[in-house]
CSV table of C-alpha atoms and ligand atoms in Angstrom, one decimal:
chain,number,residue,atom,x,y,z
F,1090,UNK,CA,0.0,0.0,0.0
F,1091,UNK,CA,1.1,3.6,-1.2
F,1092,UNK,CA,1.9,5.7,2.0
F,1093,UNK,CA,-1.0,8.4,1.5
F,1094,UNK,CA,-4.4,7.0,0.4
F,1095,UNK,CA,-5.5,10.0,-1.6
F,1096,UNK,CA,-7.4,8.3,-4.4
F,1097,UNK,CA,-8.8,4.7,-5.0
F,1098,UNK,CA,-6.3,5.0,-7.7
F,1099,UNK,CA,-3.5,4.2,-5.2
F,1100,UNK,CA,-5.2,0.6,-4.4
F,1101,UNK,CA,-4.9,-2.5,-6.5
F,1102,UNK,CA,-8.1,-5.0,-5.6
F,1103,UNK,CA,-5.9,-6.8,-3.5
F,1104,UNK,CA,-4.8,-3.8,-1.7
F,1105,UNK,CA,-8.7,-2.8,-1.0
F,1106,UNK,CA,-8.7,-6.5,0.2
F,1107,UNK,CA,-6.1,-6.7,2.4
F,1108,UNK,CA,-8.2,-3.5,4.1
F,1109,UNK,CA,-11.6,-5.0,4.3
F,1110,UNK,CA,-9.4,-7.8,6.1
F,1111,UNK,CA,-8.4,-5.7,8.8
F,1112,UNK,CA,-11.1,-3.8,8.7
F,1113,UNK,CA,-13.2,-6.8,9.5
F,1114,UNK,CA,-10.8,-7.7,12.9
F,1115,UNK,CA,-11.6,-4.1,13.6
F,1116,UNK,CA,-15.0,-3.9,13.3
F,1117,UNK,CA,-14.6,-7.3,16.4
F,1118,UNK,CA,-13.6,-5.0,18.3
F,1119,UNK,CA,-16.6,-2.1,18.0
F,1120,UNK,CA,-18.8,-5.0,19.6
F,1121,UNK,CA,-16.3,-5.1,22.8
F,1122,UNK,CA,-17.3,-3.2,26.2
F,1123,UNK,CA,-13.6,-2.0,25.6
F,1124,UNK,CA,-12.7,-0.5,22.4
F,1125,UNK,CA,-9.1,0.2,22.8
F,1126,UNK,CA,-6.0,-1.5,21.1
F,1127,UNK,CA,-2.8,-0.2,21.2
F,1128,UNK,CA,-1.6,-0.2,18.1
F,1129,UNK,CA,-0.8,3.3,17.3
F,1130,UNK,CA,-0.2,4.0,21.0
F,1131,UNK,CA,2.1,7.4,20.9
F,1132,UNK,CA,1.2,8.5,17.4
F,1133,UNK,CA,-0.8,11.2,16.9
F,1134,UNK,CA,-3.7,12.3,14.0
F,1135,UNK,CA,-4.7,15.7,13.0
F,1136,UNK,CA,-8.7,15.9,11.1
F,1137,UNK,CA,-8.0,18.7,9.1
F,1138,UNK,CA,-11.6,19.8,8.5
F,1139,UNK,CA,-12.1,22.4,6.0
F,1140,UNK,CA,-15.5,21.6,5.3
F,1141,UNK,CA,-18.4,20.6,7.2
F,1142,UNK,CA,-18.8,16.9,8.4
F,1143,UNK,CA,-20.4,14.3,11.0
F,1144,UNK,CA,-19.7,11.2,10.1
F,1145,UNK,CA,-16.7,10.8,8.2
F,1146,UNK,CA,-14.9,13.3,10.8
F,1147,UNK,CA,-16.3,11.6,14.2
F,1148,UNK,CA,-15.9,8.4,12.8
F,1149,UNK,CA,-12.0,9.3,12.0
F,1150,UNK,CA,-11.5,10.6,15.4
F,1151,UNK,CA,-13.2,7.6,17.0
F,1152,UNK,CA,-11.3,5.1,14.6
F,1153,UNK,CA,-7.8,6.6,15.8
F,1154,UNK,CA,-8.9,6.9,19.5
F,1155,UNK,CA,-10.1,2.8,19.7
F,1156,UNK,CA,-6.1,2.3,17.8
F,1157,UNK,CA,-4.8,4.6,20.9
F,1158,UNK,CA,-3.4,7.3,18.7
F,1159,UNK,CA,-4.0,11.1,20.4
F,1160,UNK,CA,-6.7,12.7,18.0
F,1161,UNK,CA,-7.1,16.0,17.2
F,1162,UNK,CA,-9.7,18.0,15.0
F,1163,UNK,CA,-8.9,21.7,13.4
F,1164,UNK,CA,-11.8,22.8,11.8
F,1165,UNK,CA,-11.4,25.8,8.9
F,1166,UNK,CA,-14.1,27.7,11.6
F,1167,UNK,CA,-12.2,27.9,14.9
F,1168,UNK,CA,-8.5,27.9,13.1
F,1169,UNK,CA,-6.2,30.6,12.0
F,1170,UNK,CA,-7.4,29.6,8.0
F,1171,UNK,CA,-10.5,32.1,8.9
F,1172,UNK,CA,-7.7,35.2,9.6
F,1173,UNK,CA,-6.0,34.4,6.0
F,1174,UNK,CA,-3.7,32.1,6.5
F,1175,UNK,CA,-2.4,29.7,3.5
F,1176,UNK,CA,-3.7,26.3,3.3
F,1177,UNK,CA,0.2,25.9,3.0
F,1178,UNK,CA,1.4,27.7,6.1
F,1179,UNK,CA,-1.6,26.3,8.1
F,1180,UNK,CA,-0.4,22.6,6.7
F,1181,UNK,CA,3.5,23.1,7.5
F,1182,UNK,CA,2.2,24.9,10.9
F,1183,UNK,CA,0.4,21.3,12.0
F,1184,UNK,CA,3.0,19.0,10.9
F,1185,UNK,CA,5.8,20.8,12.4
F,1186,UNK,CA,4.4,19.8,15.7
F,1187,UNK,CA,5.7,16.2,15.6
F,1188,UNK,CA,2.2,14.4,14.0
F,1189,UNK,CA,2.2,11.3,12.5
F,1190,UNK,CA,-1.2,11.6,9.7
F,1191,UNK,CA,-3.1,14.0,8.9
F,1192,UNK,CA,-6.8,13.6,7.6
F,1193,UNK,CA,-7.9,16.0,5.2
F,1194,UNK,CA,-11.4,17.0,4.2
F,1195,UNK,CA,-11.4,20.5,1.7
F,1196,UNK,CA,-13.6,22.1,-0.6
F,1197,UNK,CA,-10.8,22.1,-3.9
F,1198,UNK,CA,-10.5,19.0,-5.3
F,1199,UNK,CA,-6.8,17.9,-5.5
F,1200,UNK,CA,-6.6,19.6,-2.1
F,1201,UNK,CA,-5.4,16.6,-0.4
F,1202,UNK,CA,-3.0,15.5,-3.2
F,1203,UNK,CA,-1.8,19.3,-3.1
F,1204,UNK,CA,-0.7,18.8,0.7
F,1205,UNK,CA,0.9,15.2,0.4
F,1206,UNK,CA,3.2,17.3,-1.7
F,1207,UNK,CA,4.2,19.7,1.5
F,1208,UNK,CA,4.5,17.0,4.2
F,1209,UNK,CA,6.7,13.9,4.9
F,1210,UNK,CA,3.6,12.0,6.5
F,1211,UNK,CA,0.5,10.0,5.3
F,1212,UNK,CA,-2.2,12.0,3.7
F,1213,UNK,CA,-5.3,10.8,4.0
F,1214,UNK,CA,-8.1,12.7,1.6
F,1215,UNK,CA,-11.3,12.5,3.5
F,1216,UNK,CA,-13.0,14.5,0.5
F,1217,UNK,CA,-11.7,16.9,-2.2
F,1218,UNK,CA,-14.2,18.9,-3.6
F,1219,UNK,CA,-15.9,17.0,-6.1
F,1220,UNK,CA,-12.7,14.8,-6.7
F,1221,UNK,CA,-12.4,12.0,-4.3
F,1222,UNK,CA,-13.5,10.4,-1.0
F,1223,UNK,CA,-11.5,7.0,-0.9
F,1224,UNK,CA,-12.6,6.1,2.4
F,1225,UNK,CA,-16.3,6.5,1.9
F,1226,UNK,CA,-16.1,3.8,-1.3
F,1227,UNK,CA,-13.8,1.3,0.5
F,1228,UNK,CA,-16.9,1.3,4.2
F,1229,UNK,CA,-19.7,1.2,0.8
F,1230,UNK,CA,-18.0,-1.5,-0.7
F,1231,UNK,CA,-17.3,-3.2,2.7
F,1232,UNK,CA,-20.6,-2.7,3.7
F,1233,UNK,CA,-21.8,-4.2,0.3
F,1234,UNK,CA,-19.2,-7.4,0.2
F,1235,UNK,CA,-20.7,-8.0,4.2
F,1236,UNK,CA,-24.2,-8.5,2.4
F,1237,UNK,CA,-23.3,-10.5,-0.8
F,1238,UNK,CA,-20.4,-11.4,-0.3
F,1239,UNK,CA,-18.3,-11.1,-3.5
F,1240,UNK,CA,-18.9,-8.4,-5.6
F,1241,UNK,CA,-17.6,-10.4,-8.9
F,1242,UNK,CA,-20.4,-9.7,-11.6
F,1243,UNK,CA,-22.5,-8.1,-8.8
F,1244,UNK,CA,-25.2,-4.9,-9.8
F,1245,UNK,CA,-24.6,-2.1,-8.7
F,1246,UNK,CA,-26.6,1.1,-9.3
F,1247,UNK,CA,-25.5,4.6,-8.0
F,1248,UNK,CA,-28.4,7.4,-8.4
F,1249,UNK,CA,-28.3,10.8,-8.3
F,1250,UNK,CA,-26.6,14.1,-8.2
F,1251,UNK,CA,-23.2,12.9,-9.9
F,1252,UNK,CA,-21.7,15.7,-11.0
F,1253,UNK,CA,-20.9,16.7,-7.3
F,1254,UNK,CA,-20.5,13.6,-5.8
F,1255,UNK,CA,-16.8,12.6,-5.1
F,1256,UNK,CA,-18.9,9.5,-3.4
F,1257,UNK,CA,-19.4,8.6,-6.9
F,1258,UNK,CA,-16.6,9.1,-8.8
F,1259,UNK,CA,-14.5,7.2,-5.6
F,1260,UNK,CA,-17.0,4.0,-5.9
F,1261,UNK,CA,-16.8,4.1,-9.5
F,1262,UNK,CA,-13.3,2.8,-9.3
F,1263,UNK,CA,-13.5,1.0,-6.5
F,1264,UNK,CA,-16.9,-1.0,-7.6
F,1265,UNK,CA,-15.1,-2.1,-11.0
F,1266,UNK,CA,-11.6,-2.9,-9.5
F,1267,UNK,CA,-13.9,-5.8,-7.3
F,1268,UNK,CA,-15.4,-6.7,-10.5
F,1269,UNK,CA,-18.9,-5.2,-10.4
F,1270,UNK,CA,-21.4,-3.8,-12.8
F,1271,UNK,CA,-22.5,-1.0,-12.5
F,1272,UNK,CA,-24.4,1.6,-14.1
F,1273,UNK,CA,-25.2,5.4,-12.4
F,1274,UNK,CA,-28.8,7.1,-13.2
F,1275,UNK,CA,-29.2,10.7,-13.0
F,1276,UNK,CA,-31.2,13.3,-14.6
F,1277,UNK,CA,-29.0,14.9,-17.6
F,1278,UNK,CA,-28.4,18.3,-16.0
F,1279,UNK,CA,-27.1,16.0,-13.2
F,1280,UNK,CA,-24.4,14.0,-15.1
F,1281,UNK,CA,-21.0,15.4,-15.1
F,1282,UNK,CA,-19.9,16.4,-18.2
F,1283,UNK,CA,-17.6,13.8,-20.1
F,1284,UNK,CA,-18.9,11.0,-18.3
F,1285,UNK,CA,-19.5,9.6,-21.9
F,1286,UNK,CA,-16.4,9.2,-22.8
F,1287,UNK,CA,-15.0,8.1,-19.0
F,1288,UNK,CA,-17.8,5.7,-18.8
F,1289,UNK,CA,-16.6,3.7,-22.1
F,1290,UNK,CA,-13.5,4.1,-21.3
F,1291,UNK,CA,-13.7,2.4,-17.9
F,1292,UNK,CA,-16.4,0.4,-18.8
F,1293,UNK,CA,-19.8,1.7,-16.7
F,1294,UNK,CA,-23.3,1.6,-17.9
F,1295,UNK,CA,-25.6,5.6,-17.9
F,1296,UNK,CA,-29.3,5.5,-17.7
F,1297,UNK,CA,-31.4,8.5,-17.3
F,1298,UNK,CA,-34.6,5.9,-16.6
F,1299,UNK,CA,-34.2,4.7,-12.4
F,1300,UNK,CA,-37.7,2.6,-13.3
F,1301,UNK,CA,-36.2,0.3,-15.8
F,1302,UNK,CA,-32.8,0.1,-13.6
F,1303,UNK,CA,-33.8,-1.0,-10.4
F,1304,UNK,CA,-35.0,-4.4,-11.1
F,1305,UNK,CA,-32.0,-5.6,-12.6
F,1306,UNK,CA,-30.0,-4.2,-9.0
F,1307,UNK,CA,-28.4,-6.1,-6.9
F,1308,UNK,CA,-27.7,-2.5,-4.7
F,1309,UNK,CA,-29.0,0.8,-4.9
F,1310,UNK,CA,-27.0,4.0,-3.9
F,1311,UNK,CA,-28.3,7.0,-3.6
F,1312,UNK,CA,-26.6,10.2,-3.6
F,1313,UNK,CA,-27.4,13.4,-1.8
F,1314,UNK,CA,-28.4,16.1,-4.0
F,1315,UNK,CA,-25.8,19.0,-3.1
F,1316,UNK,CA,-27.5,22.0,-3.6
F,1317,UNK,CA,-24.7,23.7,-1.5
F,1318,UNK,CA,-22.8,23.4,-4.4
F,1319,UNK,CA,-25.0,24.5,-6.8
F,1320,UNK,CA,-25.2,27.9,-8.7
F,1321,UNK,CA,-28.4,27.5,-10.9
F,1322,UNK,CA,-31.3,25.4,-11.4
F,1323,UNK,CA,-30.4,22.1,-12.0
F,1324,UNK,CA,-33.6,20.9,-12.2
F,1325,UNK,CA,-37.6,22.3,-11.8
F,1326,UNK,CA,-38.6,21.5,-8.9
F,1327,UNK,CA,-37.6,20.1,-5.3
F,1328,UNK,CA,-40.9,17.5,-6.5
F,1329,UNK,CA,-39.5,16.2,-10.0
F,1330,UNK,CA,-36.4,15.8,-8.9
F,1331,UNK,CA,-37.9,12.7,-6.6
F,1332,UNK,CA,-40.4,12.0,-9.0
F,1333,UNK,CA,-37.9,11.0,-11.4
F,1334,UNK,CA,-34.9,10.3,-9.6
F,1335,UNK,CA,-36.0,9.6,-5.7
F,1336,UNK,CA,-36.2,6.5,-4.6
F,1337,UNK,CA,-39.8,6.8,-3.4
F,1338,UNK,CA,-42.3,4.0,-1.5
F,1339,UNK,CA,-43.6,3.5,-5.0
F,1340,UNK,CA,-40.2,2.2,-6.7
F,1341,UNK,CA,-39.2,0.1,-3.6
F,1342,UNK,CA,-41.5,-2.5,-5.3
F,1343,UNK,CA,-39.4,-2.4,-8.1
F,1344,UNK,CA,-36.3,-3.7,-5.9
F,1345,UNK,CA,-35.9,-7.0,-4.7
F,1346,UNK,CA,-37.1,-7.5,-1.5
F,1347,UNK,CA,-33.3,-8.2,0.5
F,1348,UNK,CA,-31.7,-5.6,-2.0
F,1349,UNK,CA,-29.7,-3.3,0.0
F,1350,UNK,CA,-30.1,0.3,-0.2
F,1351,UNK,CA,-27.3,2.5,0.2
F,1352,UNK,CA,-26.8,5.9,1.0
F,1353,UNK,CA,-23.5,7.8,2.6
F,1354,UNK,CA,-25.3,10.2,4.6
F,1355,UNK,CA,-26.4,12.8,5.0
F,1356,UNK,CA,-29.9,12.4,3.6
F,1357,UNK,CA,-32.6,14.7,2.1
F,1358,UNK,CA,-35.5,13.0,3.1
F,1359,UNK,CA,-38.0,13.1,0.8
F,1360,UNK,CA,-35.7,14.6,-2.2
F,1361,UNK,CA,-33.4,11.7,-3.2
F,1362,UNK,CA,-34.5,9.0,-0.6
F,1363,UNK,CA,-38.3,8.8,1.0
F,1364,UNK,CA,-38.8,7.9,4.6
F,1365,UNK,CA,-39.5,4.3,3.6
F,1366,UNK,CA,-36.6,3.8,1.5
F,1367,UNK,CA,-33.8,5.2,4.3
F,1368,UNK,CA,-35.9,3.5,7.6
F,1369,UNK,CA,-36.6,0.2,5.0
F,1370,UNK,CA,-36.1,-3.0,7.9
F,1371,UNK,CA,-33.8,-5.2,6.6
F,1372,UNK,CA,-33.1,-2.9,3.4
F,1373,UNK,CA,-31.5,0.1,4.7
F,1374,UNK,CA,-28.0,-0.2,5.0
F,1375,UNK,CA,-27.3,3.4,5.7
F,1376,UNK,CA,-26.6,2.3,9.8
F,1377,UNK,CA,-24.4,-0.2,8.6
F,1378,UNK,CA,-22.4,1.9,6.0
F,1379,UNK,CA,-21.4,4.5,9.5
F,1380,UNK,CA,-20.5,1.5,11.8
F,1381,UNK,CA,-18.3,-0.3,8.3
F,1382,UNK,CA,-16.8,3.6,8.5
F,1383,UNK,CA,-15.2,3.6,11.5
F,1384,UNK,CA,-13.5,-0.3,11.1
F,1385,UNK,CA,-12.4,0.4,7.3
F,1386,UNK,CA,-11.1,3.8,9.1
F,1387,UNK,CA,-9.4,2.1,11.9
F,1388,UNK,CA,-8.1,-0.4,9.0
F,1389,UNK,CA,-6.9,2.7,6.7
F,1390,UNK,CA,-5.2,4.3,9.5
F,1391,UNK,CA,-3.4,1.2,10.9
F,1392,UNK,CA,-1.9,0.3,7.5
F,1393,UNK,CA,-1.0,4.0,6.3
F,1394,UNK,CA,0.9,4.6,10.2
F,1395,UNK,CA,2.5,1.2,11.0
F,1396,UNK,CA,3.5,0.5,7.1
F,1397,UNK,CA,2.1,-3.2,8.3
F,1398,UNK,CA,0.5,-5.4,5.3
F,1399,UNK,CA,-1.8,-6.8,7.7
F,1400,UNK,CA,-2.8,-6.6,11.5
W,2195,NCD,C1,-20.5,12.7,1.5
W,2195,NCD,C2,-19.4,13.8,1.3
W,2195,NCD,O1,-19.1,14.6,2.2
W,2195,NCD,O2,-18.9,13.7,0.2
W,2195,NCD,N1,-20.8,12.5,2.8
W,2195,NCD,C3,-20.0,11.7,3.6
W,2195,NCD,O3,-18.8,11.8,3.7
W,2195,NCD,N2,-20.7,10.8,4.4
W,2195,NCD,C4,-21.6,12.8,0.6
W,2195,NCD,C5,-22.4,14.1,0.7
W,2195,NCD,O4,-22.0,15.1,1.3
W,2195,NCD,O5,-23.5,14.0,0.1
C-alpha cells in the first residue's frame, strides 16, 4: 500500500482486500465493552476539517482513539485559516508539531493530493471537492461485500446528483476494480460532463430511466443532491427531482425484496430518498455503511501509520 491514500487510484483489488481484512478484525472490536488497542499508541492524528462533516470526521477521530493514537480535529471555523492564513502555512504549521497523519477534508479538489506534496507524513483525503472520497467507497463497498459477499459480476446502481458527488466518482473505481457492474442514473443536467467518454472508457453503464434500472440491481446508492454546491437550477422542482430520480415508496416495489439500499449520509429526506426507502427494515443499509466507517477507518489508518501489510 502507497503511503498516503489520496485516491482509490493508489489501491490495487488486493490492496482494498487486504483493508476490508483488517477492517473486519476491527469492526470485532466495536462490539467489545472495551474499544481500545494499542496499536498506534504514541502517534498522533490531525482531522483537518475544511468543510463541514459528521460522520466521516467523528468516525476518524473515534477510529484513531479505539487504535490509541491522540486525535485531534482543526476545523477551517475555529483555526487561523478564517484570519488568511495559507492552506500551505496552516499545513507546515500542524506538521511541524511532531504528528504522525493528517486527515484532510477540503472544498478544492486535489486539495489533499496538493498537501501530500508539502508533508513527509501519510495524507489521507477524506473529500476533495468533487474529486475523491477513498474512504467513503472502501466502508460502501465493505458494507456491500458483508451483504453479498463477492462483488464479482454483482449490480450495482448509483443514483443521483453525480456531478458533485466525489462518493461517486470514488465508488466508480473501486466497484469495477472488485469486478462489479455498474451503471449510475441521474437526470442529464445531473451528469457530469464527459462522463460519456470516461464511462466507455472504464467500462460503466448511464441511464437516465431509475424505473427500468432498479429491477435488474443487486444494490441501490443513492446520492445526496448538493444544492450547496449548486449555482443554478439544475432541475424544476424540489418534487420532480424525486419523481424522477427519488427513490420513493412507490419504486421500492421495483427492488428486490433483500436488496440493499445505500446511501452515505447525510440524507434529504423526501428529495433523493423517502422515509421508507432510508428507515426500509432489513433494506437500509445506511446504519451499517457508518458503523463499516469507523472499522475500514481504523483499517486505513493502521496500515497508512504502521507500514504493516496486515494486522
Ligand atoms: C459525503 C461527502 O461529504 O462527500 N458524505 C459523507 O462523507 N458521508 C456525501 C455528501 O455530502 O452528500
Amino acid at each position: 500500500m502507497t503511503r498516503h491514500l489520496l485516491s482509490i487510484d493508489d489501491l490495487d483489488a488486493a490492496g482494498i482486500e487486504e483493508i476490508f481484512e483488517t477492517a473486519a478484525e476491527m469492526h470485532d472490536v466495536q462490539r467489545r465493552a472495551v474499544k481500545k488497542l494499542p496499536a498506534l499508541r504514541g502517534r498522533t492524528v490531525i482531522n483537518l476539517f475544511f468543510e463541514d462533516s459528521t460522520r466521516t470526521r467523528s468516525s476518524f477521530e473515534i477510529a484513531g482513539k479505539w487504535l490509541s493514537a491522540d486525535v485531534i480535529n482543526l476545523s477551517a471555523k475555529g483555526s487561523s485559516a478564517s484570519k488568511g492564513e495559507s492552506l500551505r502555512d496552516t499545513v507546515l504549521t500542524v506538521t511541524a508539531m511532531g504528528i504522525d497523519g493528517l486527515v484532510v477534508r477540503h472544498s478544492a479538489s486535489g486539495a489533499a493530493h496538493q498537501i501530500s506534496q508539502w508533508v513527509d507524513v501519510p495524507v489521507i483525503n477524506a473529500g476533495d471537492g468533487m474529486h475523491e472520497h477513498p474512504t467513503q467507497a472502501l466502508l460502501d463497498a465493505y458494507t456491500l461485500t458483508r451483504r453479498l459477499g463477492s462483488l464479482e459480476g454483482r449490480h450495482v446502481v448509483l443514483v443521483g446528483d453525480l456531478t458533485h458527488s466525489r462518493v461517486f466518482r470514488s465508488n466508480i473505481k473501486s466497484l469495477l476494480k472488485l469486478g462489479a457492474t455498474v451503471t449510475v442514473v441521474a437526470p442529464p443536467t445531473l451528469m457530469p460532463a464527459g462522463i460519456g467518454d470516461w464511462s466507455k472508457s472504464v467500462g460503466f453503464d448511464l441511464s437516465y430511466d431509475l424505473d427500468s434500472v432498479l429491477p435488474t440491481a443487486d444494490a441501490v446508492m443513492m446520492l445526496r443532491v448538493q444544492r450547496e454546491r449548486m449555482s443554478g437550477g439544475y432541475f424544476p422542482t424540489a418534487r420532480e427531482y424525486t419523481v424522477g430520480y427519488g427513490l420513493t415508496r412507490d419504486r421500492l416495489s421495483l427492488l428486490g425484496p433483500d436488496t440493499p439500499i445505500l446511501h452515505p449520509g447525510p440524507m434529504n429526506r423526501g428529495l433523493e430518498i423517502s422515509a421508507d426507502a432510508a428507515d426500509a427494515v432489513g433494506r437500509s443499509v445506511v446504519l451499517d455503511q457508518v458503523s463499516a466507517g469507523v472499522a475500514v477507518r481504523m483499517s486505513v489508518l493502521y496500515h497508512l501509520l504502521t507500514g504493516e501489510e496486515s494486522a
